[in-house]
Short mmCIF file of C-alpha atoms in Angstrom, two decimals:
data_model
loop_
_atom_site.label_atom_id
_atom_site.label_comp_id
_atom_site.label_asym_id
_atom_site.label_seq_id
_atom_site.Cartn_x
_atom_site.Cartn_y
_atom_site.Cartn_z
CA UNK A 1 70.06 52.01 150.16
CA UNK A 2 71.62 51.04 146.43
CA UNK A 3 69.16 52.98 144.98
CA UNK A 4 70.16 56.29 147.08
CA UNK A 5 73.63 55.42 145.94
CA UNK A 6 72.45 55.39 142.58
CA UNK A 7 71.01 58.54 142.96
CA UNK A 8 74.00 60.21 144.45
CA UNK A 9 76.46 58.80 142.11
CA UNK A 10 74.85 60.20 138.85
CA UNK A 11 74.18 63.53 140.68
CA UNK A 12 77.79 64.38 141.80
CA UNK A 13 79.16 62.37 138.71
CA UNK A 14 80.14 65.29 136.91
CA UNK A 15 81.08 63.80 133.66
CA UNK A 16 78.22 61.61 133.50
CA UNK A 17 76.41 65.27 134.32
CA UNK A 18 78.00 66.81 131.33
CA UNK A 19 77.59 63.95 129.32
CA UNK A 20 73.75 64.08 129.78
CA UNK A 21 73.73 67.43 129.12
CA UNK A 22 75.69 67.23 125.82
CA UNK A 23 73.06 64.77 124.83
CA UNK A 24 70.05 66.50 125.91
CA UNK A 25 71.32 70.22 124.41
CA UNK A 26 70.02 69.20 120.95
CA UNK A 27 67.24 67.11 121.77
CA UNK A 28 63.55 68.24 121.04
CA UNK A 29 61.24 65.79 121.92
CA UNK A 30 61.14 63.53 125.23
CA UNK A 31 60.51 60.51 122.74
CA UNK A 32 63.04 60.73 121.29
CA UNK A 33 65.59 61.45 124.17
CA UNK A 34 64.00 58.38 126.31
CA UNK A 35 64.91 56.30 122.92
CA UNK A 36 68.81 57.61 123.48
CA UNK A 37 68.41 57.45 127.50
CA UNK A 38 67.09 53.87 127.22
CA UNK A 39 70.08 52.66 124.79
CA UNK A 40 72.74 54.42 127.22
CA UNK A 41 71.16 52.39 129.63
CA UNK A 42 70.66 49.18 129.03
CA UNK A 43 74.49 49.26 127.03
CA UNK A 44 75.66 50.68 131.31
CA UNK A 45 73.62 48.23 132.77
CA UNK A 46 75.51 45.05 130.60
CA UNK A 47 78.94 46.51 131.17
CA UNK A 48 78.13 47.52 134.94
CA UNK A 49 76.97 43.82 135.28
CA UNK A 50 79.61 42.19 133.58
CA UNK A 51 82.44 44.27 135.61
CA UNK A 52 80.68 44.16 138.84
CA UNK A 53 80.47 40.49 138.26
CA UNK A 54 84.04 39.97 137.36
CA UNK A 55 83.51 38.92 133.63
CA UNK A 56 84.87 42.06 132.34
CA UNK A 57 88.05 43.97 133.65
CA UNK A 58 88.33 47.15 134.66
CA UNK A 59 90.87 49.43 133.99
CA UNK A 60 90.06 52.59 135.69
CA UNK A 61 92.36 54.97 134.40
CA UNK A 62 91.60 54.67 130.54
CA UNK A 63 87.99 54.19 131.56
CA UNK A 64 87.93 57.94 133.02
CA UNK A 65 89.47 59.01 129.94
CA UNK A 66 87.34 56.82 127.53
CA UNK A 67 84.59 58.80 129.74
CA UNK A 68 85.83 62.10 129.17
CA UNK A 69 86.49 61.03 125.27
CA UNK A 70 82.51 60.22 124.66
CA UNK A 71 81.70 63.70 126.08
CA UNK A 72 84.09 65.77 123.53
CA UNK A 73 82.79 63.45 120.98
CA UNK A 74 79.07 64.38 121.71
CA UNK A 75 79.83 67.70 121.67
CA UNK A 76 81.32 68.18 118.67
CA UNK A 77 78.95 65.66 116.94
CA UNK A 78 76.29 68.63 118.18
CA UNK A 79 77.84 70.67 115.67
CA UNK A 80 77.57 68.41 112.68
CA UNK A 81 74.23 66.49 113.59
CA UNK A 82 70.76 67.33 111.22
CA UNK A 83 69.60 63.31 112.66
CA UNK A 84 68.58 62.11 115.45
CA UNK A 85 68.53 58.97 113.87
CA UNK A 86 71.44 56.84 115.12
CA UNK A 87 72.31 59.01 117.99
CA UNK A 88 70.70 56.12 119.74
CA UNK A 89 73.47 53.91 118.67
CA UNK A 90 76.37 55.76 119.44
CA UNK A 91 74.82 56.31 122.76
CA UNK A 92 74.66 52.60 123.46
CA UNK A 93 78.54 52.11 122.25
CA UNK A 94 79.55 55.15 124.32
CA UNK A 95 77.10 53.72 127.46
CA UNK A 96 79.33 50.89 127.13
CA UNK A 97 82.07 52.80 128.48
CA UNK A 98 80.18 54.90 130.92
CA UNK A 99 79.07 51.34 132.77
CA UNK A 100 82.83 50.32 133.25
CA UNK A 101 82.68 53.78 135.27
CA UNK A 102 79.98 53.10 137.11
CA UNK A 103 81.47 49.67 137.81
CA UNK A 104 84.69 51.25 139.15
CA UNK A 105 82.26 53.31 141.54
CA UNK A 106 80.49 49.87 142.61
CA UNK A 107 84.33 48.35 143.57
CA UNK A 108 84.74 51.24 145.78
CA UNK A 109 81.26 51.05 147.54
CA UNK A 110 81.25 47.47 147.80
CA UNK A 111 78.62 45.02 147.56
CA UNK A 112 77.38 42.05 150.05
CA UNK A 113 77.65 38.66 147.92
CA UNK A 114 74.53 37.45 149.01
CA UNK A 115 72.41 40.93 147.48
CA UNK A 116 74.54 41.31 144.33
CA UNK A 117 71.71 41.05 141.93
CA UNK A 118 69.41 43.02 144.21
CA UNK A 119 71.92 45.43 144.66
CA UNK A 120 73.45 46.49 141.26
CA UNK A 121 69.44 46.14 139.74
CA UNK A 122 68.70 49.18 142.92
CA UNK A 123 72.14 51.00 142.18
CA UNK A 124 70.93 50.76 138.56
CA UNK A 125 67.24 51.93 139.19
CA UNK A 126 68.91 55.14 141.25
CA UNK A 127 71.03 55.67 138.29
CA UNK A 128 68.24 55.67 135.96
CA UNK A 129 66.04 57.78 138.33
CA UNK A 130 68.40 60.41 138.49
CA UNK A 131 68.99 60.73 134.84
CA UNK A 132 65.56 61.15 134.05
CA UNK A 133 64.82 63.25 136.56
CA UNK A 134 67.33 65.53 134.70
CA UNK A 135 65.84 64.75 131.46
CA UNK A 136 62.20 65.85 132.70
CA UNK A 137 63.65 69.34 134.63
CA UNK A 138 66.24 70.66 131.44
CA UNK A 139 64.55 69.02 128.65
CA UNK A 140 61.56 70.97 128.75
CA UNK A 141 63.53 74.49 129.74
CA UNK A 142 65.81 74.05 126.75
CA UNK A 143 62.81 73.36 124.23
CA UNK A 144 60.76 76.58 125.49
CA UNK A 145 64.32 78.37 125.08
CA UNK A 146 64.61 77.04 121.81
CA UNK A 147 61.50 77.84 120.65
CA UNK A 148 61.39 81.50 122.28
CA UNK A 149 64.83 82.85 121.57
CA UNK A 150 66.08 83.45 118.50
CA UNK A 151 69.78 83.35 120.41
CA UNK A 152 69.38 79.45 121.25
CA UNK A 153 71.90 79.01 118.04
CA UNK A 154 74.44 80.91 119.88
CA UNK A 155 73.62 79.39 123.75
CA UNK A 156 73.27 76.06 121.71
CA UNK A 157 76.59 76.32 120.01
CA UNK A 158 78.37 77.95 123.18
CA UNK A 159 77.02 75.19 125.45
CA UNK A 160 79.08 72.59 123.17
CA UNK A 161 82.09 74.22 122.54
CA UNK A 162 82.15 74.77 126.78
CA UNK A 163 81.17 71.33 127.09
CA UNK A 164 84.17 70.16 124.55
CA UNK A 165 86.38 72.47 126.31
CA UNK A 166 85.95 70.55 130.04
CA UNK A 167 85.65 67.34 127.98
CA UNK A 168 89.29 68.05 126.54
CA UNK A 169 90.25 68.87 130.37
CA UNK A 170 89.40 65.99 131.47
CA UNK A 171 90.70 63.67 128.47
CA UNK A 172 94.32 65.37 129.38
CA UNK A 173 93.93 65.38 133.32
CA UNK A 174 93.36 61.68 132.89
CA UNK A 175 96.00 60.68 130.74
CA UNK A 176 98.46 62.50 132.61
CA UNK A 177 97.47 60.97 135.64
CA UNK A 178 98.30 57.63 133.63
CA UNK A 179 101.94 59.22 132.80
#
């Protein structure tokens, strides 16, 4: 059941969508995007734990906006980045964030005491299911685009400035809705 949930969260989570996206866009190897997927994870996965668990507050308001934040960030950082290097890195401080979302999610689902490990290890497996499903269905399409157009610059470049542009959207929605 937590897994579904999981599943269904990172599907209609939009920003997390975008997010993903921003991060895949540039990417062009599957190595190397698992390496970025795998430290966005495992920094969720601590801060979804921690929350879910009460050790960590949650303050779900500057959360959404820290979310929407990480996405412009990513997508300008596509038009500066020659390295893949440390993407990795920021990816795990920006996952960080993205768990205390996914924590917020959990609060409003609601979890039985007695399955809390079971459960938040399934709603983490969906999560993790979903986003590399993603991975493995655009990853691929966006290399062979790369590689056969010569106008990937301009879809490549277009895709982030979009992606900045909701980002930005969102990053003002939010705060407002703090005001």
């Amino acid at each position: 059941m937590y897994i579904n949930l999981g599943l269904e969260h990172i599907v209609t989570g939009y920003d997390h969508l975008l997010f993903l996206f921003a991060l895949i866009l540039i990417a062009e190897r599957f190595g190397t995007m698992l390496k970025i997927i795998t430290a966005f994870t495992i920094a969720h996965s601590l801060t979804l734990c921690l929350a879910v668990l009460g050790l960590l507050p949650v303050y779900p308001q500057w959360v959404e906006a820290g979310i929407a934040l990480t996405i412009c960030y990513v997508a300008v950082e596509n038009f500066f980045l020659t390295s893949f290097k440390w993407r990795w890195l920021l990816t795990f401080l920006f996952g960080l964030i993205h768990g205390l979302g996914f924590a917020n999610s959990i609060r409003e689902i609601g979890f039985h005491q007695s399955y809390m490990v079971t459960s938040l290890i399934s709603f983490n497996v969906g999560i993790e299911l979903g986003q590399l499903a993603i991975v493995a269905i655009l990853l691929p399409m966006l290399v062979k685009f790369r590689r056969q157009s010569a106008g990937y610059s301009w879809f490549f470049r277009g895709a982030s400035a979009c992606i900045f542009l909701v980002g930005l959207y969102w990053v003002i929605e939010r705060i407002a809705g703090m005001l």
